[in-house]
Every structure is written in structure tokens, then in C-alpha cells.
Amino acid sequence: QVSPEQVILSHSPLRLFGQFHQKCMLVAGQGPVEENAQNLGFRHVVTIEELRKAYPLLDMVDQSRRPKELPPPTTGFPTIEGVILFGEPVRWETSLQLIIDVLLSNGNPGAELQDTPYPHLPVLACNMDLLWMAEAKMPRFGHGTFLLCLENIYKKVTGRELKYEALIGKPSTVTYRYAEYLIKQQAEKQGWKSPIRRLYAVGDNPMSDIYGANLYNNYLKSAHQKQVQAGVKRSPQAASRQTEDHLELREDCNNSVESCESILVCTGVYRHNADVPSNTEECTTETVFHGHRDFCFDPSLVEASYVVQDVNDAVQLAFKKENWS
């Protein structure tokens, strides 16, 4: 049975971003986004719907939702100090419009600003998957598609790039570091004495699961090499342009993890028509990069260490590699 502390959601590492926990944050997505934000430590959150009700003249695409008469001026609404994008919303046009309004107005969408503020307010985005596999025969739009829309609208309107304070979730290195931290905590609770040398990351999406695992593997190798050369404990370092500076993970006395092996399964987004190849070099790599804008495409990063049929085979492979079978 899996306990809650063993489950990492795309937004879980937001617990580490304490510098935003006391700020007024606009949260976007669907489901209990307000509750999720509060559980992660954010004390003052505003939802898209609350913002829309406070400023009813902002949401004008759907004619049936436009106010029938001019509403009174909004008073007392807090200034928004940052944006958290949890996942794809239901009404994209509403969220796209209101998030852009907040960024262009420096958190005061009811005010008129002569100049567009830049850099804009901090944006924290979770879950970058462009596509995901549901019951349909073809993949469905994910939050990465929504982010793509937001980035392009902002650039088209302002002529400038939308910048992220943090990109959280696969394939961001911050997520894999957070996973390593929790795995070590679980090992300590189980009373394991032997240091953890290898991690195994199982996924069905080469552009997120495998890319992220391989990116983290490169980070581990680089960190371990520097540790050996310096003869001292490794320190956090940026493996990409993302959020390493914000991490406040406790450094264990024995930072022993040396590698992260990527295992691709064929039961989701990735479908291999032929038999599963025994040699991963035989596996055709996608040539169109589905990853996020801020992650440079490297063909080697979407090639898995191992390709198996399903998760059970992946677990058995890890057991075999660790001599547990």
C-alpha cells in the first residue's frame, strides 16, 4: 500500500518555494486548486473565478457571460503578486485572458498602466506535458499546450518572452531532486543502511518521463564527478535554466546516488508497433520535440536506457539489475 508521502504530484515541489507562500497568488487550473495551494503552504490565493467575479468586464469572449449592464467599480480586491499554473483549465479563453491581464497590469487588472511591466510578475508552472493518452486513439492536449498558448499570446501582445520563475513537474530537474529526497526519507524510515546508488524512472512519454530522467542522470553524473574531483560533498547546481536556486533540500551526509536509469513502457503515449527491441538503438526516436520551450532538444535525452512492455516488466527489470530477483 502506497502512503501519501510516497506520492509525488507535479505540484508537490512547490512546498519548497517558501518565498511565495505569504504572497497573494493567482491560481489557475481545475479541481480544488485553492485547497491544493493551501496544502502546499500558500496562505493567500485567488482563483480565476474569483478574479472574474471581481472584474466582470475582463471575460468577454463568451457573449452569454458578458455583464448585461455596466458593473460598479471594483474596490478592495488584493493586488496579485504572482501566478501559479497547476494544470489545464476548463475555459481556456477565460484563463488566458485573465492571466495576461494580471501580467500586463502588474497584478492590478482594474488599473490603467501606461507602460507594460517587465520583468512581469513571477509565474510558477506545473506539469508541462504537451500531450497525454486517454481513451481516445490519439493523444489529448495537456497543460503544455495551454502554456504554449499563453507564451505565444504574451509574446504577440508585448513583443517579449514570457519568463517562468519555475517550471515544475517532469522533465524539470527540480522534480527529480525532490523525488530523490523523498526516496531517501523512505529508506531511512525502513532502516536501510546501504546507500542508494541508482534510481529507476519509469514512464510512457519520451518527451517528459524519459527526457527528465536522462536530464537528471546527466546532473547526477556531473555532480558526482565534481564531488570526486573536489573530494567534498556535492552542492546543488543548476542542470538547466530552471529552479535549482530555489531548492532548500536538506543535504544528506551521504549523497550517494550516482545514476538515474530511464525505462520506457509501451502502454501509454509511446506505442512501439513491433516487438519490444532488445537493443534500444533499434528504437526509432521521435524527431518532433514535444518538450517545453525552455528545454533544449537533445535526441539522446529522449532515448531510454531500457524499453519494456509495461510497468510490471519495468519493476522486474529493476529487480534484476539490483540482483533482487
mmCIF file of C-alpha atoms in Angstrom:
data_model
loop_
_atom_site.group_PDB
_atom_site.id
_atom_site.type_symbol
_atom_site.label_atom_id
_atom_site.label_comp_id
_atom_site.label_asym_id
_atom_site.label_seq_id
_atom_site.Cartn_x
_atom_site.Cartn_y
_atom_site.Cartn_z
ATOM 1 C CA GLN A 1 0.000 0.000 0.000
ATOM 2 C CA VAL A 2 1.357 3.409 -1.013
ATOM 3 C CA SER A 3 1.301 6.109 1.659
ATOM 4 C CA PRO A 4 0.569 9.769 0.754
ATOM 5 C CA GLU A 5 4.154 10.874 1.416
ATOM 6 C CA GLN A 6 5.344 8.415 -1.250
ATOM 7 C CA VAL A 7 3.244 10.057 -3.972
ATOM 8 C CA ILE A 8 4.733 12.989 -5.875
ATOM 9 C CA LEU A 9 2.327 15.077 -7.921
ATOM 10 C CA SER A 10 3.526 17.599 -10.485
ATOM 11 C CA HIS A 11 2.939 20.412 -7.995
ATOM 12 C CA SER A 12 4.461 18.738 -4.897
ATOM 13 C CA PRO A 13 7.851 20.550 -5.106
ATOM 14 C CA LEU A 14 6.007 23.871 -4.658
ATOM 15 C CA ARG A 15 6.360 23.167 -0.933
ATOM 16 C CA LEU A 16 9.976 24.270 -1.350
ATOM 17 C CA PHE A 17 9.107 27.735 -2.669
ATOM 18 C CA GLY A 18 8.588 29.368 0.711
ATOM 19 C CA GLN A 19 9.426 32.839 -0.592
ATOM 20 C CA PHE A 20 5.967 32.880 -2.253
ATOM 21 C CA HIS A 21 3.907 31.273 0.496
ATOM 22 C CA GLN A 22 2.895 34.591 2.079
ATOM 23 C CA LYS A 23 2.246 36.421 -1.211
ATOM 24 C CA CYS A 24 -1.130 36.851 -2.909
ATOM 25 C CA MET A 25 -1.039 34.271 -5.715
ATOM 26 C CA LEU A 26 -3.467 33.788 -8.601
ATOM 27 C CA VAL A 27 -4.043 30.040 -9.089
ATOM 28 C CA ALA A 28 -5.243 28.517 -12.368
ATOM 29 C CA GLY A 29 -6.289 25.010 -13.336
ATOM 30 C CA GLN A 30 -9.228 22.794 -12.487
ATOM 31 C CA GLY A 31 -10.310 20.852 -9.452
ATOM 32 C CA PRO A 32 -9.539 22.021 -5.896
ATOM 33 C CA VAL A 33 -6.725 24.389 -6.918
ATOM 34 C CA GLU A 34 -7.301 26.674 -3.935
ATOM 35 C CA GLU A 35 -7.157 23.761 -1.498
ATOM 36 C CA ASN A 36 -4.098 22.327 -3.247
ATOM 37 C CA ALA A 37 -2.281 25.640 -2.999
ATOM 38 C CA GLN A 38 -3.099 25.969 0.692
ATOM 39 C CA ASN A 39 -1.917 22.404 1.368
ATOM 40 C CA LEU A 40 1.397 23.310 -0.264
ATOM 41 C CA GLY A 41 1.872 26.253 2.083
ATOM 42 C CA PHE A 42 0.360 29.177 0.169
ATOM 43 C CA ARG A 43 -1.614 31.334 2.581
ATOM 44 C CA HIS A 44 -3.234 33.909 0.289
ATOM 45 C CA VAL A 45 -4.627 32.629 -3.006
ATOM 46 C CA VAL A 46 -7.111 33.966 -5.551
ATOM 47 C CA THR A 47 -8.798 31.753 -8.156
ATOM 48 C CA ILE A 48 -9.555 32.663 -11.770
ATOM 49 C CA GLU A 49 -13.271 32.567 -10.964
ATOM 50 C CA GLU A 50 -12.855 34.948 -8.013
ATOM 51 C CA LEU A 51 -10.881 37.326 -10.218
ATOM 52 C CA ARG A 52 -13.518 37.087 -12.941
ATOM 53 C CA LYS A 53 -16.312 37.928 -10.479
ATOM 54 C CA ALA A 54 -14.351 40.870 -9.086
ATOM 55 C CA TYR A 55 -13.674 42.239 -12.586
ATOM 56 C CA PRO A 56 -16.642 41.110 -14.742
ATOM 57 C CA LEU A 57 -15.578 43.257 -17.714
ATOM 58 C CA LEU A 58 -12.442 41.174 -18.307
ATOM 59 C CA ASP A 59 -14.051 37.953 -19.578
ATOM 60 C CA MET A 60 -15.687 38.932 -22.884
ATOM 61 C CA VAL A 61 -15.186 36.049 -25.328
ATOM 62 C CA ASP A 62 -18.349 34.146 -24.386
ATOM 63 C CA GLN A 63 -21.172 36.566 -25.184
ATOM 64 C CA SER A 64 -23.573 34.738 -22.878
ATOM 65 C CA ARG A 65 -21.347 35.501 -19.878
ATOM 66 C CA ARG A 66 -20.849 39.186 -20.566
ATOM 67 C CA PRO A 67 -22.423 41.502 -17.952
ATOM 68 C CA LYS A 68 -25.824 42.836 -19.061
ATOM 69 C CA GLU A 69 -25.146 46.266 -17.580
ATOM 70 C CA LEU A 70 -22.067 48.192 -16.517
ATOM 71 C CA PRO A 71 -20.958 46.929 -13.075
ATOM 72 C CA PRO A 72 -19.782 49.295 -10.318
ATOM 73 C CA PRO A 73 -16.014 49.839 -9.933
ATOM 74 C CA THR A 74 -14.173 47.081 -8.063
ATOM 75 C CA THR A 75 -12.816 48.072 -4.655
ATOM 76 C CA GLY A 76 -10.837 46.236 -2.006
ATOM 77 C CA PHE A 77 -9.569 43.438 -4.225
ATOM 78 C CA PRO A 78 -5.978 42.486 -3.309
ATOM 79 C CA THR A 79 -3.028 43.133 -5.593
ATOM 80 C CA ILE A 80 -1.853 39.866 -7.118
ATOM 81 C CA GLU A 81 1.845 39.192 -6.582
ATOM 82 C CA GLY A 82 2.391 36.008 -8.588
ATOM 83 C CA VAL A 83 0.726 33.288 -10.677
ATOM 84 C CA ILE A 84 0.587 29.516 -10.125
ATOM 85 C CA LEU A 85 -0.447 27.402 -13.119
ATOM 86 C CA PHE A 86 -1.447 23.992 -11.739
ATOM 87 C CA GLY A 87 -2.812 22.440 -14.911
ATOM 88 C CA GLU A 88 -5.034 22.937 -17.920
ATOM 89 C CA PRO A 89 -8.208 24.903 -17.095
ATOM 90 C CA VAL A 90 -11.681 24.222 -18.463
ATOM 91 C CA ARG A 91 -12.362 27.565 -20.180
ATOM 92 C CA TRP A 92 -9.046 28.323 -21.835
ATOM 93 C CA GLU A 93 -10.129 31.687 -23.232
ATOM 94 C CA THR A 94 -11.050 32.942 -19.748
ATOM 95 C CA SER A 95 -7.830 31.830 -18.080
ATOM 96 C CA LEU A 96 -5.647 33.030 -20.963
ATOM 97 C CA GLN A 97 -7.293 36.460 -20.936
ATOM 98 C CA LEU A 98 -7.212 36.970 -17.161
ATOM 99 C CA ILE A 99 -3.646 35.700 -16.687
ATOM 100 C CA ILE A 100 -2.434 38.030 -19.435
ATOM 101 C CA ASP A 101 -4.412 40.873 -17.807
ATOM 102 C CA VAL A 102 -2.688 40.223 -14.471
ATOM 103 C CA LEU A 103 0.770 40.122 -16.051
ATOM 104 C CA LEU A 104 0.215 43.279 -18.099
ATOM 105 C CA SER A 105 -1.227 45.215 -15.133
ATOM 106 C CA ASN A 106 1.347 44.125 -12.546
ATOM 107 C CA GLY A 107 -1.360 42.394 -10.534
ATOM 108 C CA ASN A 108 -3.999 45.151 -10.740
ATOM 109 C CA PRO A 109 -6.242 44.239 -13.707
ATOM 110 C CA GLY A 110 -8.636 47.083 -12.929
ATOM 111 C CA ALA A 111 -5.915 49.730 -13.288
ATOM 112 C CA GLU A 112 -4.627 51.510 -16.375
ATOM 113 C CA LEU A 113 -0.859 51.297 -16.753
ATOM 114 C CA GLN A 114 0.954 53.382 -19.345
ATOM 115 C CA ASP A 115 3.889 51.000 -19.638
ATOM 116 C CA THR A 116 3.887 47.216 -19.725
ATOM 117 C CA PRO A 117 5.841 45.978 -16.674
ATOM 118 C CA TYR A 118 8.846 43.833 -17.482
ATOM 119 C CA PRO A 119 10.054 41.636 -15.943
ATOM 120 C CA HIS A 120 6.481 40.638 -15.193
ATOM 121 C CA LEU A 121 5.135 39.033 -12.025
ATOM 122 C CA PRO A 122 6.593 35.616 -11.046
ATOM 123 C CA VAL A 123 4.959 32.663 -12.821
ATOM 124 C CA LEU A 124 5.200 29.140 -11.369
ATOM 125 C CA ALA A 125 4.028 26.466 -13.813
ATOM 126 C CA CYS A 126 3.390 22.793 -13.053
ATOM 127 C CA ASN A 127 3.034 19.880 -15.453
ATOM 128 C CA MET A 128 4.486 20.644 -18.877
ATOM 129 C CA ASP A 129 3.222 17.639 -20.864
ATOM 130 C CA LEU A 130 2.128 18.778 -24.313
ATOM 131 C CA LEU A 131 0.015 15.639 -24.797
ATOM 132 C CA TRP A 132 -1.335 12.770 -22.733
ATOM 133 C CA MET A 133 -3.006 9.477 -23.549
ATOM 134 C CA ALA A 134 -6.662 8.909 -22.610
ATOM 135 C CA GLU A 135 -9.285 6.550 -24.056
ATOM 136 C CA ALA A 136 -9.152 8.218 -27.478
ATOM 137 C CA LYS A 137 -6.978 6.687 -30.180
ATOM 138 C CA MET A 138 -4.863 9.842 -30.420
ATOM 139 C CA PRO A 139 -3.187 11.814 -27.584
ATOM 140 C CA ARG A 140 -5.069 14.699 -25.926
ATOM 141 C CA PHE A 141 -3.932 18.255 -25.166
ATOM 142 C CA GLY A 142 -2.085 18.623 -21.871
ATOM 143 C CA HIS A 143 -1.067 21.627 -19.790
ATOM 144 C CA GLY A 144 1.983 22.088 -22.011
ATOM 145 C CA THR A 145 -0.395 23.016 -24.817
ATOM 146 C CA PHE A 146 -2.050 25.637 -22.613
ATOM 147 C CA LEU A 147 1.386 27.041 -21.682
ATOM 148 C CA LEU A 148 2.266 27.188 -25.374
ATOM 149 C CA CYS A 149 -0.830 29.313 -25.990
ATOM 150 C CA LEU A 150 -0.064 31.598 -23.042
ATOM 151 C CA GLU A 151 3.567 32.111 -24.085
ATOM 152 C CA ASN A 152 2.675 32.938 -27.668
ATOM 153 C CA ILE A 153 -0.133 35.327 -26.736
ATOM 154 C CA TYR A 154 2.139 37.182 -24.298
ATOM 155 C CA LYS A 155 4.904 37.474 -26.892
ATOM 156 C CA LYS A 156 2.477 38.551 -29.631
ATOM 157 C CA VAL A 157 0.979 41.254 -27.395
ATOM 158 C CA THR A 158 4.182 42.549 -25.774
ATOM 159 C CA GLY A 159 6.977 41.528 -28.135
ATOM 160 C CA ARG A 160 8.751 39.949 -25.162
ATOM 161 C CA GLU A 161 9.241 36.417 -23.862
ATOM 162 C CA LEU A 162 7.104 35.100 -21.043
ATOM 163 C CA LYS A 163 9.514 34.116 -18.267
ATOM 164 C CA TYR A 164 8.954 31.428 -15.660
ATOM 165 C CA GLU A 165 10.135 31.711 -12.092
ATOM 166 C CA ALA A 166 9.951 27.915 -12.053
ATOM 167 C CA LEU A 167 8.841 25.033 -14.233
ATOM 168 C CA ILE A 168 7.788 22.163 -12.004
ATOM 169 C CA GLY A 169 6.998 18.576 -12.920
ATOM 170 C CA LYS A 170 8.631 16.346 -15.467
ATOM 171 C CA PRO A 171 11.088 16.880 -17.094
ATOM 172 C CA SER A 172 12.325 19.613 -14.720
ATOM 173 C CA THR A 173 15.337 18.604 -12.639
ATOM 174 C CA VAL A 174 13.714 20.086 -9.528
ATOM 175 C CA THR A 175 11.075 17.327 -9.580
ATOM 176 C CA TYR A 176 13.613 14.507 -9.763
ATOM 177 C CA ARG A 177 15.685 16.046 -6.974
ATOM 178 C CA TYR A 178 12.561 16.263 -4.849
ATOM 179 C CA ALA A 179 11.806 12.598 -5.656
ATOM 180 C CA GLU A 180 15.331 11.599 -4.625
ATOM 181 C CA TYR A 181 14.879 13.492 -1.360
ATOM 182 C CA LEU A 182 11.624 11.628 -0.575
ATOM 183 C CA ILE A 183 13.120 8.271 -1.570
ATOM 184 C CA LYS A 184 15.954 8.808 0.891
ATOM 185 C CA GLN A 185 13.428 9.692 3.577
ATOM 186 C CA GLN A 186 11.575 6.422 2.901
ATOM 187 C CA ALA A 187 14.835 4.465 3.032
ATOM 188 C CA GLU A 188 15.617 5.985 6.415
ATOM 189 C CA LYS A 189 12.156 5.050 7.729
ATOM 190 C CA GLN A 190 12.684 1.474 6.535
ATOM 191 C CA GLY A 191 16.023 1.358 8.339
ATOM 192 C CA TRP A 192 18.075 0.783 5.205
ATOM 193 C CA LYS A 193 21.775 1.043 5.939
ATOM 194 C CA SER A 194 23.170 0.653 2.426
ATOM 195 C CA PRO A 195 23.352 3.910 0.447
ATOM 196 C CA ILE A 196 21.126 4.281 -2.616
ATOM 197 C CA ARG A 197 23.322 4.227 -5.719
ATOM 198 C CA ARG A 198 20.814 4.020 -8.562
ATOM 199 C CA LEU A 199 17.347 5.391 -9.230
ATOM 200 C CA TYR A 200 14.939 3.960 -11.812
ATOM 201 C CA ALA A 201 12.418 6.244 -13.535
ATOM 202 C CA VAL A 202 9.570 4.504 -15.395
ATOM 203 C CA GLY A 203 7.374 6.363 -17.877
ATOM 204 C CA ASP A 204 5.489 6.170 -21.169
ATOM 205 C CA ASN A 205 6.316 9.613 -22.574
ATOM 206 C CA PRO A 206 9.769 10.028 -24.154
ATOM 207 C CA MET A 207 9.413 13.819 -24.217
ATOM 208 C CA SER A 208 8.769 14.192 -20.483
ATOM 209 C CA ASP A 209 9.368 10.996 -18.483
ATOM 210 C CA ILE A 210 12.450 9.800 -20.330
ATOM 211 C CA TYR A 211 13.796 13.269 -21.122
ATOM 212 C CA GLY A 212 13.563 14.248 -17.455
ATOM 213 C CA ALA A 213 15.135 11.048 -16.154
ATOM 214 C CA ASN A 214 18.049 11.359 -18.581
ATOM 215 C CA LEU A 215 18.466 15.051 -17.780
ATOM 216 C CA TYR A 216 18.638 14.174 -14.094
ATOM 217 C CA ASN A 217 21.058 11.351 -14.834
ATOM 218 C CA ASN A 218 23.358 13.892 -16.504
ATOM 219 C CA TYR A 219 23.006 16.139 -13.458
ATOM 220 C CA LEU A 220 23.922 13.277 -11.116
ATOM 221 C CA LYS A 221 26.941 12.282 -13.187
ATOM 222 C CA SER A 222 28.172 15.868 -13.340
ATOM 223 C CA ALA A 223 27.655 16.377 -9.612
ATOM 224 C CA HIS A 224 29.314 13.060 -8.734
ATOM 225 C CA GLN A 225 32.295 13.829 -10.966
ATOM 226 C CA LYS A 226 32.777 17.199 -9.312
ATOM 227 C CA GLN A 227 32.390 15.576 -5.903
ATOM 228 C CA VAL A 228 35.136 13.079 -6.720
ATOM 229 C CA GLN A 229 37.407 15.764 -8.148
ATOM 230 C CA ALA A 230 36.919 18.087 -5.193
ATOM 231 C CA GLY A 231 36.882 15.329 -2.594
ATOM 232 C CA VAL A 232 33.956 17.003 -0.828
ATOM 233 C CA LYS A 233 30.199 16.666 -0.606
ATOM 234 C CA ARG A 234 28.423 17.911 -3.698
ATOM 235 C CA SER A 235 26.295 21.031 -3.560
ATOM 236 C CA PRO A 236 23.158 21.843 -5.571
ATOM 237 C CA GLN A 237 23.852 23.204 -9.028
ATOM 238 C CA ALA A 238 21.692 24.218 -11.946
ATOM 239 C CA ALA A 239 21.242 21.454 -14.503
ATOM 240 C CA SER A 240 19.153 23.762 -16.647
ATOM 241 C CA ARG A 241 17.974 27.351 -16.625
ATOM 242 C CA GLN A 242 15.306 26.387 -14.134
ATOM 243 C CA THR A 243 14.800 26.451 -10.403
ATOM 244 C CA GLU A 244 17.803 24.964 -8.635
ATOM 245 C CA ASP A 245 18.461 28.254 -6.851
ATOM 246 C CA HIS A 246 15.135 27.936 -5.035
ATOM 247 C CA LEU A 247 15.726 24.444 -3.681
ATOM 248 C CA GLU A 248 16.231 24.128 0.022
ATOM 249 C CA LEU A 249 16.553 20.359 0.196
ATOM 250 C CA ARG A 250 18.414 19.005 3.180
ATOM 251 C CA GLU A 251 21.828 17.768 2.071
ATOM 252 C CA ASP A 252 22.291 14.238 3.362
ATOM 253 C CA CYS A 253 25.551 13.245 4.988
ATOM 254 C CA ASN A 254 25.999 10.666 2.250
ATOM 255 C CA ASN A 255 24.928 11.913 -1.176
ATOM 256 C CA SER A 256 25.440 8.542 -2.797
ATOM 257 C CA VAL A 257 23.073 8.490 -5.790
ATOM 258 C CA GLU A 258 25.156 8.171 -8.932
ATOM 259 C CA SER A 259 22.658 7.478 -11.714
ATOM 260 C CA CYS A 260 19.020 7.570 -12.775
ATOM 261 C CA GLU A 261 18.086 4.842 -15.255
ATOM 262 C CA SER A 262 15.204 5.624 -17.642
ATOM 263 C CA ILE A 263 12.746 2.833 -18.507
ATOM 264 C CA LEU A 264 10.207 3.408 -21.291
ATOM 265 C CA VAL A 265 6.953 1.414 -21.241
ATOM 266 C CA CYS A 266 4.713 0.890 -24.272
ATOM 267 C CA THR A 267 1.303 1.164 -22.591
ATOM 268 C CA GLY A 268 0.647 4.910 -22.874
ATOM 269 C CA VAL A 269 1.703 7.800 -25.088
ATOM 270 C CA TYR A 270 4.592 5.788 -26.510
ATOM 271 C CA ARG A 271 3.481 2.961 -28.763
ATOM 272 C CA HIS A 272 6.018 0.677 -30.420
ATOM 273 C CA ASN A 273 4.312 -1.236 -33.205
ATOM 274 C CA ALA A 274 6.837 -4.041 -33.480
ATOM 275 C CA ASP A 275 8.101 -6.310 -30.741
ATOM 276 C CA VAL A 276 9.946 -4.551 -27.967
ATOM 277 C CA PRO A 277 13.569 -4.266 -29.147
ATOM 278 C CA SER A 278 16.248 -5.811 -27.001
ATOM 279 C CA ASN A 279 18.624 -3.073 -28.124
ATOM 280 C CA THR A 280 17.387 0.485 -27.528
ATOM 281 C CA GLU A 281 19.429 1.666 -30.543
ATOM 282 C CA GLU A 282 16.862 -0.105 -32.712
ATOM 283 C CA CYS A 283 14.118 2.074 -31.280
ATOM 284 C CA THR A 284 13.081 4.979 -33.502
ATOM 285 C CA THR A 285 13.265 8.321 -31.700
ATOM 286 C CA GLU A 286 10.664 10.990 -32.401
ATOM 287 C CA THR A 287 12.067 13.862 -34.427
ATOM 288 C CA VAL A 288 9.477 16.472 -33.414
ATOM 289 C CA PHE A 289 10.258 17.902 -29.988
ATOM 290 C CA HIS A 290 7.152 17.946 -27.777
ATOM 291 C CA GLY A 291 9.002 19.307 -24.769
ATOM 292 C CA HIS A 292 8.652 22.748 -23.280
ATOM 293 C CA ARG A 293 10.147 25.835 -24.913
ATOM 294 C CA ASP A 294 12.728 26.288 -22.148
ATOM 295 C CA PHE A 295 14.221 22.816 -22.537
ATOM 296 C CA CYS A 296 16.570 22.467 -25.487
ATOM 297 C CA PHE A 297 16.064 19.393 -27.620
ATOM 298 C CA ASP A 298 18.766 16.742 -27.414
ATOM 299 C CA PRO A 299 17.966 13.460 -29.217
ATOM 300 C CA SER A 300 19.977 11.466 -26.684
ATOM 301 C CA LEU A 301 17.728 12.646 -23.848
ATOM 302 C CA VAL A 302 14.589 11.053 -25.300
ATOM 303 C CA GLU A 303 16.261 7.666 -25.818
ATOM 304 C CA ALA A 304 15.508 5.397 -22.871
ATOM 305 C CA SER A 305 18.087 3.244 -21.144
ATOM 306 C CA TYR A 306 15.616 0.353 -21.470
ATOM 307 C CA VAL A 307 12.352 -0.267 -23.345
ATOM 308 C CA VAL A 308 9.856 -2.774 -21.907
ATOM 309 C CA GLN A 309 6.222 -3.627 -22.442
ATOM 310 C CA ASP A 310 4.629 -2.439 -19.188
ATOM 311 C CA VAL A 311 5.242 -1.317 -15.607
ATOM 312 C CA ASN A 312 5.432 -4.884 -14.281
ATOM 313 C CA ASP A 313 8.264 -5.612 -16.721
ATOM 314 C CA ALA A 314 9.950 -2.371 -15.653
ATOM 315 C CA VAL A 315 9.841 -3.386 -11.973
ATOM 316 C CA GLN A 316 11.155 -6.839 -12.784
ATOM 317 C CA LEU A 317 13.986 -5.267 -14.784
ATOM 318 C CA ALA A 318 14.956 -3.050 -11.850
ATOM 319 C CA PHE A 319 14.875 -6.068 -9.521
ATOM 320 C CA LYS A 320 17.130 -7.979 -11.906
ATOM 321 C CA LYS A 321 19.581 -5.070 -12.218
ATOM 322 C CA GLU A 322 19.754 -4.832 -8.411
ATOM 323 C CA ASN A 323 20.095 -8.612 -8.011
ATOM 324 C CA TRP A 324 16.826 -8.787 -6.076
ATOM 325 C CA SER A 325 15.164 -11.376 -8.317
#
